[in-house]
Coordinates of C-alpha atoms in Angstrom, one line a residue:
Chain A
M1 CA -13.9 35.6 9.2
A2 CA -11.8 33.5 7.0
E3 CA -8.4 32.4 8.2
K4 CA -5.4 33.9 6.3
I5 CA -2.8 31.5 5.0
A6 CA 0.5 32.4 3.4
I7 CA 2.0 30.2 0.7
I8 CA 5.7 30.8 0.5
G9 CA 7.1 29.1 -2.6
T10 CA 4.5 28.5 -5.3
G11 CA 5.9 25.7 -7.4
L12 CA 3.9 22.3 -7.8
V13 CA 3.9 21.7 -4.0
G14 CA 3.0 25.3 -2.9
S15 CA 0.2 25.5 -5.5
G16 CA -1.2 22.2 -4.3
W17 CA -1.2 23.6 -0.7
A18 CA -3.0 26.8 -1.9
V19 CA -5.7 24.4 -3.5
V20 CA -6.2 22.7 0.0
F21 CA -6.5 25.9 2.0
A22 CA -8.7 27.8 -0.6
R23 CA -11.0 24.8 -1.0
A24 CA -11.6 24.8 2.7
G25 CA -12.6 28.5 2.7
C26 CA -9.3 30.1 3.8
D27 CA -8.0 33.4 2.3
V28 CA -4.6 32.5 0.6
A29 CA -1.7 34.7 -0.3
L30 CA 0.9 33.5 -2.7
Y31 CA 4.5 34.7 -2.5
D32 CA 7.4 33.4 -4.4
A33 CA 10.9 35.2 -4.9
G34 CA 11.0 34.3 -8.6
P35 CA 9.7 37.0 -10.9
G36 CA 6.1 36.1 -12.1
A37 CA 6.3 32.7 -10.3
A38 CA 3.4 33.5 -7.8
A39 CA 1.1 34.5 -10.7
K40 CA 2.0 31.3 -12.6
G41 CA 1.3 29.4 -9.4
R42 CA -2.2 30.9 -9.3
E43 CA -2.7 29.6 -12.8
V44 CA -1.8 26.0 -11.6
V45 CA -4.2 26.5 -8.7
A46 CA -7.0 27.4 -11.3
T47 CA -6.2 24.3 -13.3
Q48 CA -6.1 22.0 -10.3
L49 CA -9.4 23.4 -9.1
R50 CA -11.2 22.9 -12.4
D51 CA -9.8 19.2 -12.5
L52 CA -11.2 18.6 -9.0
A53 CA -14.6 20.0 -9.8
A54 CA -14.7 17.8 -12.9
H55 CA -14.4 14.9 -10.5
G56 CA -16.8 16.2 -7.9
L57 CA -14.2 16.9 -5.3
V58 CA -14.9 20.5 -4.5
G59 CA -18.2 21.8 -3.0
E60 CA -18.2 25.2 -4.8
D61 CA -17.7 26.8 -8.1
P62 CA -13.9 26.6 -8.9
D63 CA -13.9 30.4 -9.7
T64 CA -15.4 31.2 -6.3
I65 CA -12.6 29.2 -4.6
L66 CA -10.0 30.8 -6.9
A67 CA -11.2 34.3 -5.9
R68 CA -9.8 33.6 -2.4
V69 CA -6.3 33.1 -3.7
R70 CA -4.3 36.3 -4.4
V71 CA -0.8 37.0 -5.4
A72 CA 1.0 39.0 -2.6
G73 CA 3.1 42.0 -3.4
D74 CA 6.0 40.8 -1.2
L75 CA 6.8 38.4 1.7
A76 CA 5.6 40.8 4.4
D77 CA 2.4 41.3 2.4
A78 CA 1.9 37.5 2.2
L79 CA 2.5 37.1 6.0
D80 CA 0.3 40.0 7.1
G81 CA -2.4 38.7 9.4
A82 CA -1.6 35.0 8.5
V83 CA -2.4 32.3 11.1
Y84 CA -0.2 30.0 9.3
A85 CA 2.6 30.1 6.5
Q86 CA 3.3 26.9 4.4
E87 CA 7.0 27.2 3.2
S88 CA 7.5 25.0 -0.1
T89 CA 10.7 26.4 -1.4
F90 CA 13.7 24.3 -3.0
E91 CA 14.8 21.4 -1.0
R92 CA 18.2 22.5 0.0
T93 CA 19.3 23.5 3.5
D94 CA 21.1 26.8 2.4
V95 CA 18.0 27.8 0.5
K96 CA 15.7 27.2 3.5
R97 CA 18.0 28.8 6.0
Q98 CA 17.8 32.0 4.0
V99 CA 14.0 31.8 3.5
F100 CA 13.4 31.2 7.2
A101 CA 15.5 34.3 8.0
E102 CA 13.6 36.4 5.6
I103 CA 10.3 35.1 7.2
D104 CA 11.6 35.7 10.7
A105 CA 12.4 39.4 9.8
V106 CA 8.7 40.3 8.9
I107 CA 6.6 37.6 10.6
G108 CA 3.8 38.6 13.1
P109 CA 3.8 37.3 16.7
D110 CA 1.2 34.6 16.2
T111 CA 1.9 33.2 12.8
L112 CA 3.0 29.5 12.7
V113 CA 5.2 28.2 10.0
G114 CA 5.2 24.7 8.5
S115 CA 7.8 23.5 5.9
S116 CA 7.0 21.1 3.1
S117 CA 10.5 19.6 3.5
S118 CA 10.3 16.0 2.4
G119 CA 13.6 15.1 4.0
I120 CA 15.6 17.9 5.7
P121 CA 14.4 18.2 9.3
A122 CA 13.4 21.6 10.7
S123 CA 16.3 21.8 13.1
A124 CA 18.7 22.2 10.1
Y125 CA 17.2 25.5 9.0
T126 CA 15.3 27.1 12.0
D127 CA 18.0 27.1 14.7
H128 CA 19.0 30.7 13.9
V129 CA 15.5 32.4 13.8
G130 CA 13.6 34.1 16.6
C131 CA 10.3 32.5 15.6
R132 CA 11.7 28.9 15.7
A133 CA 9.3 27.8 18.5
R134 CA 6.6 28.3 16.0
C135 CA 8.3 26.4 13.1
L136 CA 7.9 22.7 12.3
V137 CA 7.9 20.4 9.1
A138 CA 4.5 19.8 7.7
H139 CA 5.4 17.3 5.0
P140 CA 2.6 16.5 2.4
V141 CA 2.2 13.9 -0.2
N142 CA 1.8 15.4 -3.7
P143 CA -0.9 16.4 -4.6
P144 CA -2.2 17.3 -1.0
S145 CA -5.6 17.9 -2.4
L146 CA -5.9 14.1 -3.3
A147 CA -3.6 12.5 -0.7
P148 CA -4.5 14.1 2.6
V149 CA -1.7 12.9 4.9
V150 CA 0.6 15.6 6.4
E151 CA 3.6 14.7 8.5
L152 CA 4.1 16.9 11.4
V153 CA 7.7 16.8 12.7
P154 CA 8.9 19.2 15.5
A155 CA 12.4 20.4 15.8
P156 CA 13.7 20.2 19.4
W157 CA 12.7 23.9 20.0
T158 CA 9.2 23.6 18.3
A159 CA 6.7 24.4 21.1
P160 CA 4.2 21.8 21.8
E161 CA 1.3 24.3 21.2
T162 CA 2.7 24.8 17.7
V163 CA 2.2 21.1 16.9
K164 CA -1.2 21.2 18.4
A165 CA -2.4 24.2 16.6
V166 CA -1.1 23.1 13.2
R167 CA -2.6 19.7 13.7
A168 CA -5.9 21.3 14.4
L169 CA -5.7 23.5 11.4
M170 CA -4.9 20.7 9.1
E171 CA -7.9 18.8 10.4
R172 CA -10.1 21.8 9.8
V173 CA -9.0 22.1 6.2
G174 CA -9.6 18.4 5.6
Q175 CA -6.1 17.0 5.7
A176 CA -5.1 14.0 7.7
P177 CA -2.1 15.2 10.0
V178 CA 0.2 12.5 11.8
E179 CA 2.7 13.5 14.3
M180 CA 6.2 12.4 15.0
T181 CA 7.5 13.0 18.6
R182 CA 11.0 13.9 17.2
E183 CA 13.1 14.2 14.1
I184 CA 14.2 11.0 12.2
E185 CA 15.5 10.6 8.7
G186 CA 12.6 9.9 6.2
F187 CA 9.9 10.8 8.8
I188 CA 7.2 8.0 8.7
L189 CA 6.1 7.9 5.1
N190 CA 9.5 7.6 3.4
R191 CA 10.8 5.3 6.0
L192 CA 7.9 2.8 5.3
Q193 CA 8.3 3.3 1.5
G194 CA 12.0 3.0 1.8
V195 CA 12.1 -0.5 3.5
L196 CA 9.4 -1.9 1.0
L197 CA 11.4 -0.5 -1.9
M198 CA 14.7 -1.9 -0.7
E199 CA 13.0 -5.4 -0.5
A200 CA 11.3 -5.0 -3.9
W201 CA 14.6 -4.0 -5.4
R202 CA 16.4 -7.0 -3.8
L203 CA 13.8 -9.5 -5.2
V204 CA 14.5 -8.1 -8.8
E205 CA 18.3 -8.1 -8.1
E206 CA 18.4 -11.7 -7.0
G207 CA 16.1 -12.7 -10.0
L208 CA 13.3 -14.0 -7.9
A209 CA 10.7 -12.1 -9.6
T210 CA 10.4 -9.3 -12.3
A211 CA 9.6 -5.7 -11.4
E212 CA 6.3 -6.0 -13.1
D213 CA 5.3 -9.1 -11.0
V214 CA 6.3 -7.3 -7.8
D215 CA 4.1 -4.2 -8.8
K216 CA 1.2 -6.6 -9.5
T217 CA 1.7 -8.2 -6.1
V218 CA 1.1 -4.8 -4.6
S219 CA -1.5 -3.3 -6.9
Q220 CA -3.6 -6.4 -7.1
G221 CA -3.3 -7.6 -3.5
L222 CA -1.2 -6.0 -0.8
G223 CA -2.0 -2.5 -1.6
L224 CA -5.8 -2.9 -1.7
R225 CA -6.4 -2.9 2.1
W226 CA -3.8 -0.2 2.6
A227 CA -5.7 2.2 0.4
F228 CA -8.3 2.5 3.3
M229 CA -6.7 1.0 6.4
G230 CA -3.2 1.0 7.6
P231 CA -0.9 -1.9 8.3
F232 CA -1.7 -2.1 12.0
E233 CA -5.5 -2.2 11.4
T234 CA -5.1 -4.7 8.6
I235 CA -3.3 -7.2 10.8
D236 CA -5.7 -6.3 13.7
L237 CA -8.5 -7.6 11.6
N238 CA -6.6 -10.6 10.1
A239 CA -6.4 -12.8 13.1
P240 CA -9.4 -13.9 15.3
G241 CA -7.9 -12.5 18.5
G242 CA -6.8 -9.2 17.0
V243 CA -3.2 -7.7 16.7
A244 CA -1.6 -9.5 19.5
D245 CA -2.9 -12.9 18.3
Y246 CA -1.5 -12.0 14.8
A247 CA 1.8 -10.9 16.2
R248 CA 2.3 -14.0 18.1
R249 CA 1.4 -16.2 15.1
L250 CA 3.4 -14.3 12.4
G251 CA 6.0 -12.3 14.4
P252 CA 8.5 -15.2 14.0
L253 CA 8.0 -15.3 10.1
Y254 CA 8.5 -11.6 9.7
H255 CA 11.4 -11.6 12.1
S256 CA 13.0 -14.2 10.1
I257 CA 12.4 -12.5 6.7
A258 CA 13.8 -9.2 8.2
A259 CA 16.9 -11.0 9.4
S260 CA 17.5 -12.4 5.9
T261 CA 17.4 -8.9 4.6
A262 CA 19.8 -7.3 7.0
E263 CA 22.5 -6.6 4.3
H264 CA 21.5 -3.6 2.3
R265 CA 23.1 -3.4 -1.1
V266 CA 23.2 0.1 -2.7
W267 CA 21.3 0.6 -5.9
D268 CA 24.4 0.8 -8.1
E269 CA 24.3 1.4 -11.8
T270 CA 24.1 -2.3 -12.8
L271 CA 21.0 -2.8 -10.8
I272 CA 19.5 0.5 -11.9
G273 CA 20.1 -0.4 -15.4
K274 CA 18.4 -3.9 -14.8
V275 CA 15.2 -2.2 -13.3
E276 CA 15.2 0.6 -15.9
A277 CA 15.3 -2.0 -18.6
Q278 CA 12.3 -3.9 -17.1
R279 CA 10.3 -0.8 -16.6
R280 CA 11.0 0.5 -20.2
E281 CA 9.7 -2.8 -21.6
V282 CA 6.4 -2.4 -19.6
L283 CA 6.2 1.4 -20.4
P284 CA 8.3 2.9 -23.1
E285 CA 10.0 6.4 -22.1
A286 CA 7.8 8.2 -24.7
E287 CA 4.7 7.1 -22.7
L288 CA 5.8 8.4 -19.3
A289 CA 3.9 11.7 -19.6
A290 CA 0.8 10.0 -20.7
R291 CA 0.9 7.5 -17.9
R292 CA 1.4 10.3 -15.4
A293 CA -1.8 11.9 -16.5
W294 CA -3.4 8.5 -16.1
R295 CA -2.1 8.2 -12.6
D296 CA -3.5 11.7 -11.8
R297 CA -7.0 10.7 -13.1
R298 CA -6.8 7.5 -11.2
L299 CA -5.9 9.3 -8.0
M300 CA -8.8 11.7 -8.4
A301 CA -11.2 8.9 -9.1
L302 CA -9.9 7.0 -6.1
A303 CA -10.3 10.1 -3.9
R304 CA -13.8 10.4 -5.2
H305 CA -14.6 6.7 -4.4
K306 CA -13.1 7.0 -0.9
K307 CA -15.2 10.1 -0.2
D308 CA -18.4 8.2 -1.3
A309 CA -17.4 5.1 0.7
E310 CA -16.8 7.2 3.8
A311 CA -20.0 9.3 3.4
Chain B
M1 CA -16.8 -27.4 -22.7
A2 CA -16.3 -25.8 -19.3
E3 CA -13.0 -26.6 -17.6
K4 CA -13.2 -28.8 -14.5
I5 CA -11.6 -27.6 -11.4
A6 CA -11.2 -29.5 -8.0
I7 CA -11.2 -27.7 -4.8
I8 CA -9.4 -29.8 -2.1
G9 CA -10.0 -28.3 1.4
T10 CA -13.3 -26.2 1.6
G11 CA -12.6 -23.8 4.4
L12 CA -12.6 -20.0 3.9
V13 CA -9.7 -20.1 1.4
G14 CA -11.1 -23.2 -0.6
S15 CA -14.5 -21.6 -0.8
G16 CA -13.1 -18.4 -2.1
W17 CA -11.3 -20.3 -4.7
A18 CA -14.5 -22.0 -5.7
V19 CA -16.2 -18.6 -6.2
V20 CA -13.3 -17.4 -8.5
F21 CA -13.4 -20.5 -10.8
A22 CA -17.3 -20.8 -10.8
R23 CA -17.6 -17.1 -11.6
A24 CA -15.3 -17.5 -14.6
G25 CA -17.5 -20.4 -15.9
C26 CA -15.7 -23.5 -14.7
D27 CA -17.2 -26.5 -13.3
V28 CA -16.1 -26.8 -9.7
A29 CA -16.0 -29.9 -7.6
L30 CA -15.6 -29.5 -3.8
Y31 CA -13.9 -32.1 -1.6
D32 CA -13.0 -32.0 2.0
A33 CA -12.0 -34.8 4.3
G34 CA -14.2 -33.4 7.2
P35 CA -17.8 -34.8 7.4
G36 CA -20.2 -32.3 5.8
A37 CA -17.4 -29.7 5.3
A38 CA -17.8 -29.6 1.5
A39 CA -21.5 -29.0 1.8
K40 CA -20.9 -26.3 4.3
G41 CA -18.3 -24.9 1.8
R42 CA -20.9 -24.7 -0.8
E43 CA -23.1 -22.6 1.4
V44 CA -20.1 -20.2 2.0
V45 CA -19.7 -20.0 -1.8
A46 CA -23.6 -19.1 -2.2
T47 CA -23.2 -16.4 0.4
Q48 CA -20.1 -14.9 -1.2
L49 CA -21.7 -14.9 -4.6
R50 CA -24.8 -13.0 -3.3
D51 CA -22.5 -10.4 -1.7
L52 CA -20.6 -10.1 -4.9
A53 CA -23.8 -9.8 -6.9
A54 CA -25.1 -7.0 -4.6
H55 CA -21.9 -5.0 -5.4
G56 CA -22.1 -5.6 -9.2
L57 CA -19.2 -7.9 -9.2
V58 CA -20.6 -11.0 -11.0
G59 CA -21.9 -10.9 -14.6
E60 CA -24.7 -13.6 -14.0
D61 CA -27.2 -14.6 -11.6
P62 CA -25.6 -15.9 -8.4
D63 CA -27.7 -19.2 -8.7
T64 CA -26.6 -19.7 -12.1
I65 CA -23.1 -19.7 -11.0
L66 CA -23.7 -21.8 -7.9
A67 CA -25.1 -24.4 -10.1
R68 CA -21.7 -25.1 -11.5
V69 CA -20.4 -26.0 -8.0
R70 CA -21.0 -29.5 -6.7
V71 CA -20.0 -31.5 -3.7
A72 CA -17.8 -34.5 -4.8
G73 CA -18.4 -37.9 -3.4
D74 CA -14.7 -38.4 -2.6
L75 CA -11.2 -37.3 -3.6
A76 CA -11.1 -39.3 -6.8
D77 CA -14.6 -38.0 -7.9
A78 CA -13.4 -34.4 -7.3
L79 CA -10.3 -34.9 -9.3
D80 CA -12.0 -36.9 -12.2
G81 CA -11.4 -35.0 -15.4
A82 CA -10.0 -31.9 -13.6
V83 CA -7.5 -29.7 -15.4
Y84 CA -6.4 -28.2 -12.2
A85 CA -6.8 -28.8 -8.4
Q86 CA -6.4 -26.1 -5.8
E87 CA -5.3 -27.6 -2.4
S88 CA -6.4 -25.4 0.5
T89 CA -6.0 -27.7 3.6
F90 CA -4.5 -26.8 7.0
E91 CA -1.1 -25.0 6.9
R92 CA 1.0 -27.7 8.4
T93 CA 3.7 -29.7 6.6
D94 CA 2.6 -33.2 7.9
V95 CA -1.1 -32.5 6.8
K96 CA -0.1 -31.3 3.3
R97 CA 2.4 -34.3 2.9
Q98 CA -0.6 -36.7 3.7
V99 CA -3.0 -34.8 1.3
F100 CA -0.5 -34.7 -1.6
A101 CA 0.1 -38.5 -1.2
E102 CA -3.7 -39.0 -1.4
I103 CA -4.0 -36.8 -4.4
D104 CA -1.1 -38.6 -6.1
A105 CA -2.8 -42.0 -5.5
V106 CA -5.9 -40.9 -7.8
I107 CA -4.8 -38.1 -9.9
G108 CA -5.1 -38.2 -13.7
P109 CA -2.0 -37.8 -15.9
D110 CA -2.8 -34.2 -17.0
T111 CA -4.2 -32.6 -13.8
L112 CA -2.0 -29.8 -12.2
V113 CA -2.1 -29.0 -8.6
G114 CA -1.7 -25.6 -6.9
S115 CA -1.3 -25.3 -3.1
S116 CA -2.8 -22.3 -1.3
S117 CA 0.1 -22.5 1.2
S118 CA 0.8 -19.0 2.5
G119 CA 4.3 -19.9 3.8
I120 CA 5.4 -23.5 3.5
P121 CA 7.1 -24.1 0.1
A122 CA 6.0 -26.9 -2.1
S123 CA 9.3 -28.7 -1.9
A124 CA 8.4 -29.5 1.8
Y125 CA 5.3 -31.6 0.9
T126 CA 5.6 -32.7 -2.8
D127 CA 9.1 -34.4 -2.8
H128 CA 7.5 -37.8 -2.3
V129 CA 4.9 -37.9 -4.9
G130 CA 4.9 -39.1 -8.5
C131 CA 3.1 -36.1 -9.9
R132 CA 5.5 -33.6 -8.2
A133 CA 6.4 -31.9 -11.6
R134 CA 2.8 -30.9 -11.8
C135 CA 2.7 -29.3 -8.3
L136 CA 3.5 -25.7 -7.2
V137 CA 2.4 -23.1 -4.8
A138 CA -0.5 -20.9 -5.9
H139 CA -0.9 -18.5 -2.9
P140 CA -3.9 -16.3 -2.9
V141 CA -4.8 -13.2 -0.9
N142 CA -8.1 -13.7 1.0
P143 CA -10.7 -13.4 -0.5
P144 CA -9.4 -14.2 -3.9
S145 CA -12.6 -13.1 -5.5
L146 CA -11.7 -9.4 -4.4
A147 CA -7.9 -9.4 -4.3
P148 CA -6.8 -11.1 -7.6
V149 CA -3.1 -11.5 -7.1
V150 CA -1.9 -15.3 -6.9
E151 CA 1.7 -16.0 -6.2
L152 CA 3.1 -19.0 -8.2
V153 CA 6.1 -20.6 -6.7
P154 CA 7.6 -23.5 -8.1
A155 CA 9.5 -26.4 -6.2
P156 CA 12.9 -27.3 -7.7
W157 CA 11.1 -30.2 -9.6
T158 CA 8.1 -28.3 -10.8
A159 CA 8.1 -28.4 -14.6
P160 CA 8.2 -25.0 -16.4
E161 CA 5.1 -26.0 -18.4
T162 CA 3.3 -26.4 -15.1
V163 CA 4.0 -22.8 -14.2
K164 CA 3.1 -21.7 -17.6
A165 CA -0.2 -23.5 -17.7
V166 CA -1.4 -22.4 -14.2
R167 CA -0.4 -18.8 -15.0
A168 CA -2.5 -19.0 -18.2
L169 CA -5.5 -20.6 -16.4
M170 CA -5.3 -18.0 -13.6
E171 CA -5.4 -15.2 -16.3
R172 CA -8.3 -17.0 -18.0
V173 CA -10.4 -16.8 -14.6
G174 CA -9.6 -13.1 -14.0
Q175 CA -6.8 -13.5 -11.4
A176 CA -3.5 -11.7 -11.5
P177 CA -0.8 -14.4 -11.4
V178 CA 2.8 -13.4 -10.4
E179 CA 5.7 -15.8 -10.6
M180 CA 8.7 -16.4 -8.5
T181 CA 11.6 -18.2 -10.1
R182 CA 12.5 -20.2 -6.9
E183 CA 11.3 -20.7 -3.3
I184 CA 12.0 -18.0 -0.8
E185 CA 10.5 -17.6 2.7
G186 CA 7.4 -15.4 2.7
F187 CA 7.3 -15.4 -1.2
I188 CA 6.8 -11.8 -2.5
L189 CA 3.8 -10.5 -0.7
N190 CA 4.6 -11.4 2.8
R191 CA 8.2 -10.3 2.4
L192 CA 7.1 -6.9 1.3
Q193 CA 4.4 -6.7 4.0
G194 CA 7.0 -8.1 6.5
V195 CA 9.7 -5.5 6.0
L196 CA 7.0 -2.7 6.2
L197 CA 5.4 -4.1 9.3
M198 CA 8.8 -4.4 11.0
E199 CA 9.5 -0.8 10.4
A200 CA 6.0 0.2 11.4
W201 CA 6.4 -1.6 14.8
R202 CA 9.8 0.0 15.3
L203 CA 8.3 3.5 14.9
V204 CA 5.9 2.7 17.7
E205 CA 8.4 0.9 19.8
E206 CA 10.7 3.8 19.8
G207 CA 7.9 6.2 20.6
L208 CA 8.3 8.2 17.4
A209 CA 4.6 7.9 16.3
T210 CA 1.4 6.1 17.4
A211 CA 0.1 3.0 15.6
E212 CA -2.9 5.1 14.6
D213 CA -0.8 7.7 13.0
V214 CA 1.4 5.1 11.1
D215 CA -1.9 3.7 9.9
K216 CA -3.0 7.1 8.6
T217 CA 0.2 7.7 6.9
V218 CA -0.4 4.6 4.8
S219 CA -4.3 4.9 4.3
Q220 CA -4.3 8.7 3.6
G221 CA -1.1 8.7 1.6
L222 CA 1.3 6.0 0.8
G223 CA -1.3 3.3 0.2
L224 CA -3.4 5.3 -2.3
R225 CA -1.1 4.9 -5.4
W226 CA -0.2 1.3 -4.3
A227 CA -4.0 0.4 -4.8
F228 CA -3.7 0.8 -8.6
M229 CA 0.1 0.9 -9.2
G230 CA 2.9 -1.1 -7.7
P231 CA 6.0 0.5 -6.0
F232 CA 8.2 0.4 -9.1
E233 CA 5.6 2.1 -11.3
T234 CA 5.0 4.7 -8.6
I235 CA 8.7 5.8 -8.5
D236 CA 9.0 5.5 -12.2
L237 CA 6.4 8.1 -12.6
N238 CA 7.7 10.3 -9.8
A239 CA 10.9 11.6 -11.2
P240 CA 11.1 13.5 -14.5
G241 CA 13.6 11.0 -16.0
G242 CA 11.7 7.9 -14.7
V243 CA 12.9 5.2 -12.3
A244 CA 16.6 5.4 -13.0
D245 CA 16.4 9.1 -12.2
Y246 CA 14.4 8.5 -9.2
A247 CA 17.0 5.8 -7.9
R248 CA 20.0 8.1 -8.4
R249 CA 18.2 10.9 -6.5
L250 CA 16.6 8.9 -3.7
G251 CA 18.7 5.8 -3.5
P252 CA 21.0 7.1 -0.9
L253 CA 18.2 8.2 1.4
Y254 CA 16.7 4.8 1.3
H255 CA 19.9 3.0 1.7
S256 CA 20.7 5.2 4.7
I257 CA 17.1 4.5 6.2
A258 CA 17.6 0.8 5.6
A259 CA 21.0 0.8 7.1
S260 CA 19.6 2.4 10.3
T261 CA 17.1 -0.5 10.6
A262 CA 19.5 -3.4 10.2
E263 CA 19.0 -4.5 13.7
H264 CA 15.6 -6.4 13.9
R265 CA 14.0 -6.6 17.4
V266 CA 11.6 -9.4 17.9
W267 CA 8.1 -8.5 18.7
D268 CA 8.2 -9.4 22.4
E269 CA 5.2 -9.4 24.9
T270 CA 6.0 -5.9 26.1
L271 CA 5.9 -4.5 22.6
I272 CA 2.9 -6.5 21.6
G273 CA 1.1 -5.2 24.7
K274 CA 1.9 -1.6 23.7
V275 CA 0.7 -2.0 20.2
E276 CA -2.4 -4.1 21.4
A277 CA -3.3 -1.3 24.0
Q278 CA -3.0 1.5 21.3
R279 CA -5.2 -0.5 18.8
R280 CA -7.9 -1.4 21.5
E281 CA -8.1 2.4 22.2
V282 CA -8.9 3.0 18.6
L283 CA -11.1 -0.1 18.2
P284 CA -12.4 -1.9 21.3
E285 CA -12.3 -5.7 21.1
A286 CA -16.1 -5.9 20.9
E287 CA -16.1 -3.9 17.8
L288 CA -13.6 -6.2 15.8
A289 CA -16.4 -8.3 14.2
A290 CA -18.2 -5.3 13.0
R291 CA -15.0 -3.7 11.7
R292 CA -14.2 -6.9 9.8
A293 CA -17.7 -6.6 8.1
W294 CA -16.9 -2.9 7.3
R295 CA -13.5 -4.0 5.8
D296 CA -15.2 -6.6 3.5
R297 CA -17.8 -4.0 2.4
R298 CA -14.9 -1.6 1.6
L299 CA -12.9 -4.2 -0.2
M300 CA -16.0 -4.9 -2.3
A301 CA -16.7 -1.3 -3.1
L302 CA -13.0 -0.8 -3.9
A303 CA -13.0 -3.9 -6.3
R304 CA -16.2 -2.4 -8.0
H305 CA -14.3 1.0 -8.3
K306 CA -11.2 -0.5 -9.9
K307 CA -13.4 -2.5 -12.3
D308 CA -15.0 0.9 -13.4
A309 CA -11.8 2.7 -13.5
E310 CA -10.2 0.1 -15.6
A311 CA -13.2 -0.3 -18.0

């Protein structure tokens, strides 16, 4: 029998999750407190499934997959019999505290709950609920149907079995779960992105390079290996003796670079204006929407390429 | 008439450069001070061209391209009539100082010289030569035939026309040149890689995540967009109002993350041992070579994918 999944909050993130679970064969129930929001979310699911099918990224007819996605009558109906609920409501602590209290009031004894929270740790909005040992952060990259990583971040009271079970579920549905052992600001992904962005902005701020050339350095060089290997595997393969050899050769350089960047300037309005002006020269504001559509097509084509390369 | 290019130093990096220039239609002369080294370099070029052809990455028969690559009799012969020389000798200041003096003794009045130096700035080995206004760093990613970025870094005495002409040449031969306005340790690419690596190692050091999960966070998430867009374009498209909107929303988070990473621990032997142990569990030492071959195939397939996607 298909596993039942509840999607709580059916905006862009929640709809993306529905695609992931339905594509993998789960029965998905959508719930959103906004009137008509869940029905609208189901339309987004339909559109995303058609796009994925056009890129050969689903194994069945999109309508067959969509038939597994239903709009729930209320929160209790959505959670009824669910092995897992993915919460994707607004990123605000008070909102999430209220939502988790509502979930707690009707949740069954075996349902686990993951929050799509991109920054607020689960301890900030699950301390007050009875089911808190079954709650954790399960942070996706948007859209999860194309970028499979999911960051699992337990609160201090999250049971180890919860992390284990959610990790196994995510693997079953084709995602790539990663685990943190405890909460830390930004989790893994945004910490790595953050330090790279701080350095990128600094290079522009100090007039050492343009934003366009920094971008090219990544998209035509540094980012290529990272699209299919992580940073550790990259350096492990980049020295004859592996990662230890690499670390002994290049550790001093990187340490020296890091030491030279120890002072972190806030992105103030002057600097924001400078970067914004450089970007608008490369891409006028009127073309942002078209470029986002281009990015989505490129992500789909890349996902298809990776699927083929890994086959 | 085809442009003449001199390759000085024909190890892995120099041979990779020969592939780039010959593939683009240039006449390439190979010189290396080591006995028989240039002839061996030409064999590496032949192998690389066959591999590229197998992945649809060259427009001509590999032998036709190889016919444009010759072994020069000596340094003067290699430089004779060359519009540009790419120096790729051993990464040591004293070696490069000697090589640039030898180049200076026989170079024509119009030849420009780029060094493949990955870390030592041109000012450290071109201050003493007459042709120094025509010298700069032109740092590739290995292999340049698959990762097109080239970092152009002028010494204080490099003429602006030198940078301009080398940038134009690199674009003509299909590379992606980026410019720094002045020398800084690590240039752009290794500074960005360095700050990300320092944070990745810290996460493992503090037991927050495994090296394998950090890798997965990049290869299944963060690195996907970076394979075809840079970090600035990524955030520009990731907020409704573009990069300024994004910076105002997320700047405080990234600043806070950066501030929490201000102390930079050296990668000491204890930490190196920890990372090494985790990597060897994922990939035993005996499988390093096979995995490098896998990486090279994946890089070729990705290059082909990008070529198609950009067509």
